[in-house]
């Protein structure tokens, strides 16, 4: 056997520890790319079989070899979440932040993970770090996944900023009377459970044992009249006509699915857990119709209660929660409307930009990132199938795997 001499040489061969730093980095990067390509192939094979989190071991080995790629680290975090390994997912997102502290994506995913576990103080801490780095958000209490910078940020808004509030409040008694003519609140007739027939994510914020119901006045196509006769287009004619005259932009916003106008009924003992809405492009108005003592809402750090016949304005992209500790149902007319800092010509562009942000988040979660070097490796393996990992070579439906590989190499959107 050969024995290293004092200089660290074996039979004239340089030891790895004596390689220049640049060469060491190159070797690690090359090995990381090979491992990532292995993971991509296993991931694609898993998708052919309906298994959406395959390849994790290879992906983890890749980022262990080279932890400088924030997008790869974020994707590993996503797969770890899918495997239920939340603590390790947090580590991946933290590593992604360390690799690219000015990029917003890892802060967002880590914040959402913590919120999902009810760790809201830690989520606010992550948001504070993102703000300090200039990566995302403007207030640690305001953490929507889709964030438009430059819009004024405050939890509650004064009614004096909305001239139409006077007319809406003046119509409150008529709106309430028309609603009560139509529905039997005690029997829950005509009221759909929130999250049951639409907006499923809203049902997730109801704490166990709670009851929150809605009646859609204006919503996206399919919401009006989708549940029962009480939701038909012919119901609430006076309320609908008033809203179409007073708030045409809010009605239009609801009809394209960017907002909603509903009657919201919260029953005693209900708690809506702390959460942030998806975007800061809109605000919310609650017109109190049935307002017993007991229910209250926190937006940011401040608590408020509803008053019958009065409007409450708030920004639901701030962390907020609702508690009903009374003994009678609370009903409000809920109206989403565009943020007042947005001019009408920016409504649709901002909506499309928000959709692009959301689609980018979904792509990062569902598609492994491909660098040019990994694409080259995949192209070589496509040309020489024997170079593929054994699991990929034996994928069911080789044609489908080949098509997915072709799409991966080409950067085809169909990979998503």
mmCIF file of C-alpha atoms in Angstrom:
data_model
loop_
_atom_site.group_PDB
_atom_site.id
_atom_site.type_symbol
_atom_site.label_atom_id
_atom_site.label_comp_id
_atom_site.label_asym_id
_atom_site.label_seq_id
_atom_site.Cartn_x
_atom_site.Cartn_y
_atom_site.Cartn_z
ATOM 1 C CA UNK A 1 0.000 0.000 0.000
ATOM 2 C CA UNK A 2 1.194 3.480 -0.708
ATOM 3 C CA UNK A 3 1.664 5.830 2.218
ATOM 4 C CA UNK A 4 1.227 9.594 1.916
ATOM 5 C CA UNK A 5 4.392 11.582 2.488
ATOM 6 C CA UNK A 6 4.508 14.616 4.740
ATOM 7 C CA UNK A 7 3.466 16.849 1.902
ATOM 8 C CA UNK A 8 0.185 14.949 1.440
ATOM 9 C CA UNK A 9 1.193 13.213 -1.811
ATOM 10 C CA UNK A 10 0.595 9.569 -2.710
ATOM 11 C CA UNK A 11 2.797 8.229 -5.506
ATOM 12 C CA UNK A 12 2.986 11.694 -6.954
ATOM 13 C CA UNK A 13 -0.841 12.179 -6.922
ATOM 14 C CA UNK A 14 -2.234 15.392 -5.446
ATOM 15 C CA UNK A 15 -4.741 14.889 -2.605
ATOM 16 C CA UNK A 16 -8.192 16.483 -2.924
ATOM 17 C CA UNK A 17 -7.419 18.750 0.028
ATOM 18 C CA UNK A 18 -4.537 20.291 -1.941
ATOM 19 C CA UNK A 19 -6.668 21.225 -4.968
ATOM 20 C CA UNK A 20 -7.121 24.947 -5.592
ATOM 21 C CA UNK A 21 -10.407 26.315 -4.218
ATOM 22 C CA UNK A 22 -11.734 27.081 -7.680
ATOM 23 C CA UNK A 23 -11.130 23.516 -8.827
ATOM 24 C CA UNK A 24 -12.768 22.117 -5.700
ATOM 25 C CA UNK A 25 -15.807 24.304 -6.279
ATOM 26 C CA UNK A 26 -15.993 23.224 -9.919
ATOM 27 C CA UNK A 27 -15.906 19.542 -8.958
ATOM 28 C CA UNK A 28 -18.584 20.016 -6.314
ATOM 29 C CA UNK A 29 -20.753 21.986 -8.755
ATOM 30 C CA UNK A 30 -20.366 19.322 -11.441
ATOM 31 C CA UNK A 31 -21.260 16.571 -8.991
ATOM 32 C CA UNK A 32 -24.214 18.631 -7.715
ATOM 33 C CA UNK A 33 -25.466 19.012 -11.298
ATOM 34 C CA UNK A 34 -25.200 15.262 -11.928
ATOM 35 C CA UNK A 35 -27.127 14.515 -8.753
ATOM 36 C CA UNK A 36 -29.756 17.127 -9.622
ATOM 37 C CA UNK A 37 -30.196 15.583 -13.066
ATOM 38 C CA UNK A 38 -30.677 12.186 -11.363
ATOM 39 C CA UNK A 39 -33.345 13.766 -9.173
ATOM 40 C CA UNK A 40 -35.110 15.318 -12.161
ATOM 41 C CA UNK A 41 -35.341 11.939 -13.865
ATOM 42 C CA UNK A 42 -36.703 10.261 -10.741
ATOM 43 C CA UNK A 43 -39.118 13.149 -10.260
ATOM 44 C CA UNK A 44 -40.405 12.809 -13.824
ATOM 45 C CA UNK A 45 -40.763 9.060 -13.418
ATOM 46 C CA UNK A 46 -42.759 9.602 -10.250
ATOM 47 C CA UNK A 47 -45.095 11.974 -12.046
ATOM 48 C CA UNK A 48 -45.858 9.281 -14.604
ATOM 49 C CA UNK A 49 -46.968 7.097 -11.690
ATOM 50 C CA UNK A 50 -48.859 9.816 -9.847
ATOM 51 C CA UNK A 51 -46.132 10.210 -7.213
ATOM 52 C CA UNK A 52 -45.329 13.914 -6.993
ATOM 53 C CA UNK A 53 -42.406 13.950 -4.544
ATOM 54 C CA UNK A 54 -39.974 11.428 -6.026
ATOM 55 C CA UNK A 55 -36.276 12.231 -6.389
ATOM 56 C CA UNK A 56 -35.914 13.864 -2.984
ATOM 57 C CA UNK A 57 -32.870 11.820 -1.964
ATOM 58 C CA UNK A 58 -30.956 12.810 -5.101
ATOM 59 C CA UNK A 59 -32.033 16.447 -4.781
ATOM 60 C CA UNK A 60 -30.903 16.496 -1.134
ATOM 61 C CA UNK A 61 -27.540 14.994 -2.086
ATOM 62 C CA UNK A 62 -27.154 17.682 -4.749
ATOM 63 C CA UNK A 63 -27.692 20.629 -2.403
ATOM 64 C CA UNK A 64 -25.430 18.971 0.190
ATOM 65 C CA UNK A 65 -22.710 18.914 -2.464
ATOM 66 C CA UNK A 66 -23.314 22.569 -3.417
ATOM 67 C CA UNK A 67 -25.592 24.748 -1.269
ATOM 68 C CA UNK A 68 -25.261 27.925 -3.345
ATOM 69 C CA UNK A 69 -28.420 27.610 -5.478
ATOM 70 C CA UNK A 70 -31.373 29.203 -3.647
ATOM 71 C CA UNK A 71 -33.955 27.937 -6.128
ATOM 72 C CA UNK A 72 -32.811 24.317 -5.720
ATOM 73 C CA UNK A 73 -32.821 24.676 -1.935
ATOM 74 C CA UNK A 74 -36.359 26.060 -2.068
ATOM 75 C CA UNK A 75 -37.532 23.151 -4.207
ATOM 76 C CA UNK A 76 -36.004 20.684 -1.739
ATOM 77 C CA UNK A 77 -37.899 22.493 1.011
ATOM 78 C CA UNK A 78 -41.145 22.050 -0.900
ATOM 79 C CA UNK A 79 -40.559 18.306 -1.379
ATOM 80 C CA UNK A 80 -39.674 17.906 2.288
ATOM 81 C CA UNK A 81 -43.003 19.553 3.167
ATOM 82 C CA UNK A 82 -44.787 17.100 0.871
ATOM 83 C CA UNK A 83 -43.098 14.290 2.807
ATOM 84 C CA UNK A 84 -44.239 15.837 6.115
ATOM 85 C CA UNK A 85 -40.691 16.716 7.162
ATOM 86 C CA UNK A 86 -41.504 20.231 8.301
ATOM 87 C CA UNK A 87 -38.431 20.891 10.443
ATOM 88 C CA UNK A 88 -36.130 19.903 7.583
ATOM 89 C CA UNK A 89 -38.220 21.968 5.168
ATOM 90 C CA UNK A 90 -37.637 24.991 7.407
ATOM 91 C CA UNK A 91 -33.899 24.293 7.267
ATOM 92 C CA UNK A 92 -34.035 24.219 3.465
ATOM 93 C CA UNK A 93 -35.871 27.539 3.268
ATOM 94 C CA UNK A 94 -33.412 29.083 5.749
ATOM 95 C CA UNK A 95 -30.537 27.834 3.581
ATOM 96 C CA UNK A 96 -32.205 29.341 0.515
ATOM 97 C CA UNK A 97 -32.494 32.682 2.323
ATOM 98 C CA UNK A 98 -28.810 32.509 3.251
ATOM 99 C CA UNK A 99 -27.904 31.782 -0.383
ATOM 100 C CA UNK A 100 -30.011 34.669 -1.767
ATOM 101 C CA UNK A 101 -31.078 37.029 1.037
ATOM 102 C CA UNK A 102 -32.704 39.556 -1.312
ATOM 103 C CA UNK A 103 -34.941 37.023 -3.095
ATOM 104 C CA UNK A 104 -38.543 36.917 -1.823
ATOM 105 C CA UNK A 105 -39.488 33.310 -2.536
ATOM 106 C CA UNK A 106 -37.874 31.448 0.380
ATOM 107 C CA UNK A 107 -39.106 34.026 2.912
ATOM 108 C CA UNK A 108 -42.620 33.520 1.581
ATOM 109 C CA UNK A 109 -42.484 29.724 1.754
ATOM 110 C CA UNK A 110 -40.979 29.726 5.244
ATOM 111 C CA UNK A 111 -43.580 32.223 6.424
ATOM 112 C CA UNK A 112 -46.422 30.133 4.979
ATOM 113 C CA UNK A 113 -45.037 26.979 6.590
ATOM 114 C CA UNK A 114 -44.926 28.672 10.000
ATOM 115 C CA UNK A 115 -48.411 30.145 9.569
ATOM 116 C CA UNK A 116 -49.727 26.709 8.671
ATOM 117 C CA UNK A 117 -48.410 25.458 12.009
ATOM 118 C CA UNK A 118 -49.987 28.342 13.918
ATOM 119 C CA UNK A 119 -46.578 29.881 14.674
ATOM 120 C CA UNK A 120 -47.636 33.429 13.841
ATOM 121 C CA UNK A 121 -45.039 35.256 15.929
ATOM 122 C CA UNK A 122 -42.267 33.372 14.118
ATOM 123 C CA UNK A 123 -43.962 34.137 10.795
ATOM 124 C CA UNK A 124 -43.872 37.833 11.665
ATOM 125 C CA UNK A 125 -40.182 37.491 12.488
ATOM 126 C CA UNK A 126 -39.491 36.009 9.043
ATOM 127 C CA UNK A 127 -41.429 38.879 7.462
ATOM 128 C CA UNK A 128 -39.343 41.388 9.431
ATOM 129 C CA UNK A 129 -36.178 39.816 8.051
ATOM 130 C CA UNK A 130 -37.559 39.989 4.508
ATOM 131 C CA UNK A 131 -38.431 43.657 4.962
ATOM 132 C CA UNK A 132 -34.970 44.455 6.370
ATOM 133 C CA UNK A 133 -33.374 42.726 3.370
ATOM 134 C CA UNK A 134 -35.590 44.610 0.916
ATOM 135 C CA UNK A 135 -36.935 41.290 -0.358
ATOM 136 C CA UNK A 136 -40.682 41.519 0.324
ATOM 137 C CA UNK A 137 -43.504 43.234 2.206
ATOM 138 C CA UNK A 138 -43.600 46.514 4.121
ATOM 139 C CA UNK A 139 -45.066 45.557 7.520
ATOM 140 C CA UNK A 140 -44.511 42.260 9.389
ATOM 141 C CA UNK A 141 -48.246 42.117 10.159
ATOM 142 C CA UNK A 142 -49.064 42.321 6.436
ATOM 143 C CA UNK A 143 -47.825 39.180 4.681
ATOM 144 C CA UNK A 144 -49.948 38.351 1.620
ATOM 145 C CA UNK A 145 -48.451 35.887 -0.858
ATOM 146 C CA UNK A 146 -49.114 38.425 -3.630
ATOM 147 C CA UNK A 147 -47.756 41.826 -2.623
ATOM 148 C CA UNK A 148 -47.859 45.058 -4.638
ATOM 149 C CA UNK A 149 -45.349 47.566 -3.204
ATOM 150 C CA UNK A 150 -46.213 51.236 -2.937
ATOM 151 C CA UNK A 151 -49.820 50.890 -1.752
ATOM 152 C CA UNK A 152 -50.637 52.446 1.603
ATOM 153 C CA UNK A 153 -50.558 49.877 4.383
ATOM 154 C CA UNK A 154 -52.720 50.189 7.491
ATOM 155 C CA UNK A 155 -54.942 47.631 9.254
ATOM 156 C CA UNK A 156 -58.089 49.742 9.667
ATOM 157 C CA UNK A 157 -59.202 52.601 7.424
ATOM 158 C CA UNK A 158 -61.384 55.556 8.414
ATOM 159 C CA UNK A 159 -64.799 55.650 6.773
ATOM 160 C CA UNK A 160 -64.216 59.301 5.836
ATOM 161 C CA UNK A 161 -61.821 58.102 3.117
ATOM 162 C CA UNK A 162 -64.734 56.480 1.256
ATOM 163 C CA UNK A 163 -67.472 58.955 0.263
ATOM 164 C CA UNK A 164 -69.875 56.153 -0.651
ATOM 165 C CA UNK A 165 -69.969 54.974 2.988
ATOM 166 C CA UNK A 166 -72.703 57.516 3.803
ATOM 167 C CA UNK A 167 -75.020 56.202 1.085
ATOM 168 C CA UNK A 168 -74.356 52.575 2.019
ATOM 169 C CA UNK A 169 -75.096 53.221 5.685
ATOM 170 C CA UNK A 170 -78.252 55.136 4.761
ATOM 171 C CA UNK A 171 -79.460 52.027 2.914
ATOM 172 C CA UNK A 172 -78.566 49.605 5.728
ATOM 173 C CA UNK A 173 -82.078 49.209 7.123
ATOM 174 C CA UNK A 174 -83.504 48.472 3.667
ATOM 175 C CA UNK A 175 -80.747 45.951 2.906
ATOM 176 C CA UNK A 176 -81.400 44.223 6.236
ATOM 177 C CA UNK A 177 -85.157 44.136 5.655
ATOM 178 C CA UNK A 178 -84.765 42.601 2.188
ATOM 179 C CA UNK A 179 -82.387 39.993 3.537
ATOM 180 C CA UNK A 180 -84.705 39.016 6.397
ATOM 181 C CA UNK A 181 -87.662 38.755 4.002
ATOM 182 C CA UNK A 182 -85.730 36.169 2.027
ATOM 183 C CA UNK A 183 -84.091 34.039 4.684
ATOM 184 C CA UNK A 184 -84.696 32.254 7.926
ATOM 185 C CA UNK A 185 -81.405 32.746 9.755
ATOM 186 C CA UNK A 186 -82.314 30.440 12.590
ATOM 187 C CA UNK A 187 -82.925 27.550 10.224
ATOM 188 C CA UNK A 188 -79.777 28.394 8.202
ATOM 189 C CA UNK A 189 -82.015 28.255 5.134
ATOM 190 C CA UNK A 190 -80.310 29.532 2.007
ATOM 191 C CA UNK A 191 -76.943 29.957 3.694
ATOM 192 C CA UNK A 192 -73.996 27.922 2.394
ATOM 193 C CA UNK A 193 -71.142 26.925 4.679
ATOM 194 C CA UNK A 194 -68.080 29.003 3.874
ATOM 195 C CA UNK A 195 -65.566 26.958 1.906
ATOM 196 C CA UNK A 196 -68.026 24.229 1.035
ATOM 197 C CA UNK A 197 -69.260 25.273 -2.408
ATOM 198 C CA UNK A 198 -66.562 27.813 -3.370
ATOM 199 C CA UNK A 199 -63.361 29.397 -2.005
ATOM 200 C CA UNK A 200 -62.378 26.173 -0.235
ATOM 201 C CA UNK A 201 -59.380 27.847 1.400
ATOM 202 C CA UNK A 202 -61.728 30.033 3.467
ATOM 203 C CA UNK A 203 -63.153 26.942 5.128
ATOM 204 C CA UNK A 204 -59.671 26.092 6.416
ATOM 205 C CA UNK A 205 -59.560 29.096 8.742
ATOM 206 C CA UNK A 206 -62.629 28.046 10.755
ATOM 207 C CA UNK A 207 -61.497 26.574 14.064
ATOM 208 C CA UNK A 208 -63.090 23.202 14.951
ATOM 209 C CA UNK A 209 -66.658 23.568 16.185
ATOM 210 C CA UNK A 210 -67.265 26.901 14.483
ATOM 211 C CA UNK A 211 -69.935 27.816 11.960
ATOM 212 C CA UNK A 212 -69.546 30.493 9.299
ATOM 213 C CA UNK A 213 -72.081 30.794 6.490
ATOM 214 C CA UNK A 214 -72.514 33.023 3.458
ATOM 215 C CA UNK A 215 -74.985 34.138 0.853
ATOM 216 C CA UNK A 216 -73.392 35.317 -2.409
ATOM 217 C CA UNK A 217 -74.748 38.602 -3.742
ATOM 218 C CA UNK A 218 -72.162 39.084 -6.495
ATOM 219 C CA UNK A 219 -69.397 36.628 -7.301
ATOM 220 C CA UNK A 220 -67.573 34.968 -10.146
ATOM 221 C CA UNK A 221 -69.633 33.194 -12.779
ATOM 222 C CA UNK A 222 -71.126 30.121 -11.156
ATOM 223 C CA UNK A 223 -71.198 31.589 -7.637
ATOM 224 C CA UNK A 224 -74.527 33.418 -8.013
ATOM 225 C CA UNK A 225 -77.302 30.898 -7.836
ATOM 226 C CA UNK A 226 -74.937 27.954 -7.601
ATOM 227 C CA UNK A 227 -76.246 26.643 -4.282
ATOM 228 C CA UNK A 228 -79.984 27.194 -3.897
ATOM 229 C CA UNK A 229 -82.946 29.355 -4.824
ATOM 230 C CA UNK A 230 -81.982 32.018 -2.310
ATOM 231 C CA UNK A 231 -78.793 32.650 -4.268
ATOM 232 C CA UNK A 232 -80.561 33.140 -7.588
ATOM 233 C CA UNK A 233 -79.989 36.170 -9.791
ATOM 234 C CA UNK A 234 -83.590 37.248 -9.099
ATOM 235 C CA UNK A 235 -83.099 37.501 -5.323
ATOM 236 C CA UNK A 236 -82.273 40.694 -3.422
ATOM 237 C CA UNK A 237 -83.202 42.997 -6.332
ATOM 238 C CA UNK A 238 -83.072 46.250 -4.340
ATOM 239 C CA UNK A 239 -79.727 45.410 -2.740
ATOM 240 C CA UNK A 240 -78.249 44.371 -6.072
ATOM 241 C CA UNK A 241 -79.473 47.507 -7.819
ATOM 242 C CA UNK A 242 -78.073 49.721 -5.050
ATOM 243 C CA UNK A 243 -74.645 48.070 -5.211
ATOM 244 C CA UNK A 244 -74.494 48.211 -8.989
ATOM 245 C CA UNK A 245 -75.209 51.943 -8.852
ATOM 246 C CA UNK A 246 -73.065 52.793 -5.833
ATOM 247 C CA UNK A 247 -70.082 50.449 -6.326
ATOM 248 C CA UNK A 248 -69.890 49.365 -9.965
ATOM 249 C CA UNK A 249 -66.145 48.654 -9.753
ATOM 250 C CA UNK A 250 -66.608 46.381 -6.729
ATOM 251 C CA UNK A 251 -69.415 44.520 -8.531
ATOM 252 C CA UNK A 252 -67.234 44.116 -11.618
ATOM 253 C CA UNK A 253 -64.356 42.973 -9.418
ATOM 254 C CA UNK A 254 -66.575 40.297 -7.856
ATOM 255 C CA UNK A 255 -67.844 39.085 -11.225
ATOM 256 C CA UNK A 256 -64.301 38.397 -12.514
ATOM 257 C CA UNK A 257 -63.379 36.511 -9.341
ATOM 258 C CA UNK A 258 -60.972 39.120 -7.955
ATOM 259 C CA UNK A 259 -63.341 39.981 -5.104
ATOM 260 C CA UNK A 260 -66.773 39.165 -3.732
ATOM 261 C CA UNK A 261 -69.884 40.751 -2.267
ATOM 262 C CA UNK A 262 -71.654 38.444 0.184
ATOM 263 C CA UNK A 263 -73.751 38.343 3.316
ATOM 264 C CA UNK A 264 -71.548 36.814 6.010
ATOM 265 C CA UNK A 265 -73.155 35.087 9.017
ATOM 266 C CA UNK A 266 -70.963 34.140 11.976
ATOM 267 C CA UNK A 267 -72.521 31.958 14.648
ATOM 268 C CA UNK A 268 -71.797 31.961 18.402
ATOM 269 C CA UNK A 269 -68.687 30.103 19.524
ATOM 270 C CA UNK A 270 -66.932 30.499 16.178
ATOM 271 C CA UNK A 271 -63.294 31.459 15.802
ATOM 272 C CA UNK A 272 -61.569 32.310 12.532
ATOM 273 C CA UNK A 273 -57.883 31.659 13.125
ATOM 274 C CA UNK A 274 -55.205 34.279 12.342
ATOM 275 C CA UNK A 275 -54.433 34.526 8.634
ATOM 276 C CA UNK A 276 -53.530 36.963 5.864
ATOM 277 C CA UNK A 277 -55.481 37.323 2.625
ATOM 278 C CA UNK A 278 -53.829 36.561 -0.691
ATOM 279 C CA UNK A 279 -53.229 40.120 -1.944
ATOM 280 C CA UNK A 280 -52.976 43.754 -0.836
ATOM 281 C CA UNK A 281 -54.611 45.011 -4.039
ATOM 282 C CA UNK A 282 -58.005 45.259 -2.335
ATOM 283 C CA UNK A 283 -59.680 46.414 0.861
ATOM 284 C CA UNK A 284 -62.764 45.109 2.681
ATOM 285 C CA UNK A 285 -65.911 46.842 3.911
ATOM 286 C CA UNK A 286 -68.283 45.247 6.448
ATOM 287 C CA UNK A 287 -71.707 46.869 6.766
ATOM 288 C CA UNK A 288 -73.159 45.746 10.094
ATOM 289 C CA UNK A 289 -76.707 44.331 9.822
ATOM 290 C CA UNK A 290 -77.117 42.073 12.880
ATOM 291 C CA UNK A 291 -74.493 42.992 15.462
ATOM 292 C CA UNK A 292 -74.987 41.457 18.930
ATOM 293 C CA UNK A 293 -72.423 41.874 21.674
ATOM 294 C CA UNK A 294 -69.677 39.243 21.728
ATOM 295 C CA UNK A 295 -68.139 39.048 18.241
ATOM 296 C CA UNK A 296 -64.957 41.030 17.537
ATOM 297 C CA UNK A 297 -62.166 41.188 14.982
ATOM 298 C CA UNK A 298 -58.429 41.785 15.280
ATOM 299 C CA UNK A 299 -56.586 43.286 12.309
ATOM 300 C CA UNK A 300 -52.876 43.679 12.899
ATOM 301 C CA UNK A 301 -52.535 44.464 16.593
ATOM 302 C CA UNK A 302 -55.894 46.234 17.006
ATOM 303 C CA UNK A 303 -59.332 44.871 17.971
ATOM 304 C CA UNK A 304 -62.707 46.250 16.869
ATOM 305 C CA UNK A 305 -66.398 45.322 17.042
ATOM 306 C CA UNK A 306 -69.221 45.791 14.551
ATOM 307 C CA UNK A 307 -72.044 48.319 14.857
ATOM 308 C CA UNK A 308 -75.420 47.883 13.224
ATOM 309 C CA UNK A 309 -75.852 50.226 10.289
ATOM 310 C CA UNK A 310 -72.182 51.238 10.302
ATOM 311 C CA UNK A 311 -69.322 50.439 7.928
ATOM 312 C CA UNK A 312 -66.027 48.971 9.073
ATOM 313 C CA UNK A 313 -63.105 49.255 6.646
ATOM 314 C CA UNK A 314 -59.960 47.138 6.922
ATOM 315 C CA UNK A 315 -57.148 45.584 4.905
ATOM 316 C CA UNK A 316 -57.443 41.801 5.108
ATOM 317 C CA UNK A 317 -53.908 41.309 3.775
ATOM 318 C CA UNK A 318 -52.905 42.124 7.366
ATOM 319 C CA UNK A 319 -52.950 39.242 9.822
ATOM 320 C CA UNK A 320 -56.479 39.106 11.214
ATOM 321 C CA UNK A 321 -58.714 36.841 13.262
ATOM 322 C CA UNK A 322 -62.332 36.800 14.442
ATOM 323 C CA UNK A 323 -63.834 35.631 17.744
ATOM 324 C CA UNK A 324 -67.548 35.270 18.469
ATOM 325 C CA UNK A 325 -68.059 35.008 22.216
ATOM 326 C CA UNK A 326 -71.694 36.134 22.153
ATOM 327 C CA UNK A 327 -74.964 34.206 21.925
ATOM 328 C CA UNK A 328 -76.581 35.437 18.678
ATOM 329 C CA UNK A 329 -75.653 35.344 15.003
ATOM 330 C CA UNK A 330 -73.658 38.254 13.568
ATOM 331 C CA UNK A 331 -74.461 39.249 9.963
ATOM 332 C CA UNK A 332 -72.619 41.776 7.809
ATOM 333 C CA UNK A 333 -72.660 42.715 4.152
ATOM 334 C CA UNK A 334 -69.077 42.036 3.070
ATOM 335 C CA UNK A 335 -67.701 44.001 0.104
ATOM 336 C CA UNK A 336 -64.236 43.620 -1.425
ATOM 337 C CA UNK A 337 -63.098 46.610 -3.465
ATOM 338 C CA UNK A 338 -59.946 47.857 -5.159
ATOM 339 C CA UNK A 339 -57.308 49.580 -3.040
ATOM 340 C CA UNK A 340 -57.919 53.355 -3.339
ATOM 341 C CA UNK A 341 -54.290 53.969 -4.360
ATOM 342 C CA UNK A 342 -54.894 51.965 -7.539
ATOM 343 C CA UNK A 343 -56.255 54.056 -10.421
ATOM 344 C CA UNK A 344 -58.841 52.252 -12.575
ATOM 345 C CA UNK A 345 -56.386 51.810 -15.434
ATOM 346 C CA UNK A 346 -54.201 49.743 -13.076
ATOM 347 C CA UNK A 347 -56.948 47.343 -11.949
ATOM 348 C CA UNK A 348 -56.403 44.675 -14.589
ATOM 349 C CA UNK A 349 -52.601 45.072 -14.914
ATOM 350 C CA UNK A 350 -52.236 44.669 -11.149
ATOM 351 C CA UNK A 351 -54.537 41.666 -11.210
ATOM 352 C CA UNK A 352 -52.483 40.047 -13.981
ATOM 353 C CA UNK A 353 -49.220 40.818 -12.173
ATOM 354 C CA UNK A 354 -50.635 39.178 -9.061
ATOM 355 C CA UNK A 355 -51.627 36.107 -11.062
ATOM 356 C CA UNK A 356 -48.101 35.956 -12.459
ATOM 357 C CA UNK A 357 -46.679 36.082 -8.923
ATOM 358 C CA UNK A 358 -49.000 33.276 -7.847
ATOM 359 C CA UNK A 359 -48.238 31.168 -10.940
ATOM 360 C CA UNK A 360 -44.521 31.653 -10.369
ATOM 361 C CA UNK A 361 -44.925 30.417 -6.795
ATOM 362 C CA UNK A 362 -46.802 27.347 -8.024
ATOM 363 C CA UNK A 363 -44.167 26.669 -10.703
ATOM 364 C CA UNK A 364 -41.362 26.845 -8.148
ATOM 365 C CA UNK A 365 -43.243 24.342 -6.016
ATOM 366 C CA UNK A 366 -44.069 21.885 -8.778
ATOM 367 C CA UNK A 367 -41.159 21.972 -11.263
ATOM 368 C CA UNK A 368 -37.510 21.274 -10.368
ATOM 369 C CA UNK A 369 -35.332 24.182 -11.519
ATOM 370 C CA UNK A 370 -33.077 23.419 -14.487
ATOM 371 C CA UNK A 371 -29.777 25.229 -14.970
ATOM 372 C CA UNK A 372 -28.153 25.188 -18.436
ATOM 373 C CA UNK A 373 -25.628 22.597 -17.242
ATOM 374 C CA UNK A 374 -28.381 20.284 -15.935
ATOM 375 C CA UNK A 375 -30.306 20.744 -19.182
ATOM 376 C CA UNK A 376 -27.150 19.691 -21.058
ATOM 377 C CA UNK A 377 -26.845 16.589 -18.879
ATOM 378 C CA UNK A 378 -30.484 15.702 -19.495
ATOM 379 C CA UNK A 379 -30.045 16.229 -23.225
ATOM 380 C CA UNK A 380 -27.100 13.832 -23.189
ATOM 381 C CA UNK A 381 -29.107 11.237 -21.296
ATOM 382 C CA UNK A 382 -32.001 11.681 -23.686
ATOM 383 C CA UNK A 383 -29.612 10.857 -26.497
ATOM 384 C CA UNK A 384 -28.166 7.892 -24.564
ATOM 385 C CA UNK A 385 -30.922 6.275 -22.423
ATOM 386 C CA UNK A 386 -28.380 3.904 -20.898
ATOM 387 C CA UNK A 387 -27.019 6.894 -19.014
ATOM 388 C CA UNK A 388 -30.286 7.299 -17.143
ATOM 389 C CA UNK A 389 -30.691 6.149 -13.561
ATOM 390 C CA UNK A 390 -32.119 2.609 -13.389
ATOM 391 C CA UNK A 391 -35.413 3.823 -11.910
ATOM 392 C CA UNK A 392 -35.926 6.232 -14.784
ATOM 393 C CA UNK A 393 -35.063 3.608 -17.429
ATOM 394 C CA UNK A 394 -37.780 1.330 -16.068
ATOM 395 C CA UNK A 395 -40.490 3.972 -15.827
ATOM 396 C CA UNK A 396 -43.914 2.804 -16.846
ATOM 397 C CA UNK A 397 -44.750 4.300 -20.224
ATOM 398 C CA UNK A 398 -41.301 5.117 -21.533
ATOM 399 C CA UNK A 399 -42.765 7.288 -24.279
ATOM 400 C CA UNK A 400 -44.417 9.537 -21.713
ATOM 401 C CA UNK A 401 -41.196 9.793 -19.723
ATOM 402 C CA UNK A 402 -39.294 10.618 -22.902
ATOM 403 C CA UNK A 403 -41.819 13.359 -23.694
ATOM 404 C CA UNK A 404 -41.476 14.778 -20.178
ATOM 405 C CA UNK A 405 -37.703 14.677 -20.490
ATOM 406 C CA UNK A 406 -37.905 16.428 -23.855
ATOM 407 C CA UNK A 407 -40.069 19.108 -22.241
ATOM 408 C CA UNK A 408 -37.617 19.473 -19.352
ATOM 409 C CA UNK A 409 -34.687 19.946 -21.691
ATOM 410 C CA UNK A 410 -36.632 22.411 -23.836
ATOM 411 C CA UNK A 411 -37.948 24.320 -20.825
ATOM 412 C CA UNK A 412 -41.476 23.613 -22.050
ATOM 413 C CA UNK A 413 -44.282 25.010 -19.924
ATOM 414 C CA UNK A 414 -46.076 21.682 -20.332
ATOM 415 C CA UNK A 415 -43.715 20.301 -17.711
ATOM 416 C CA UNK A 416 -45.902 22.100 -15.196
#
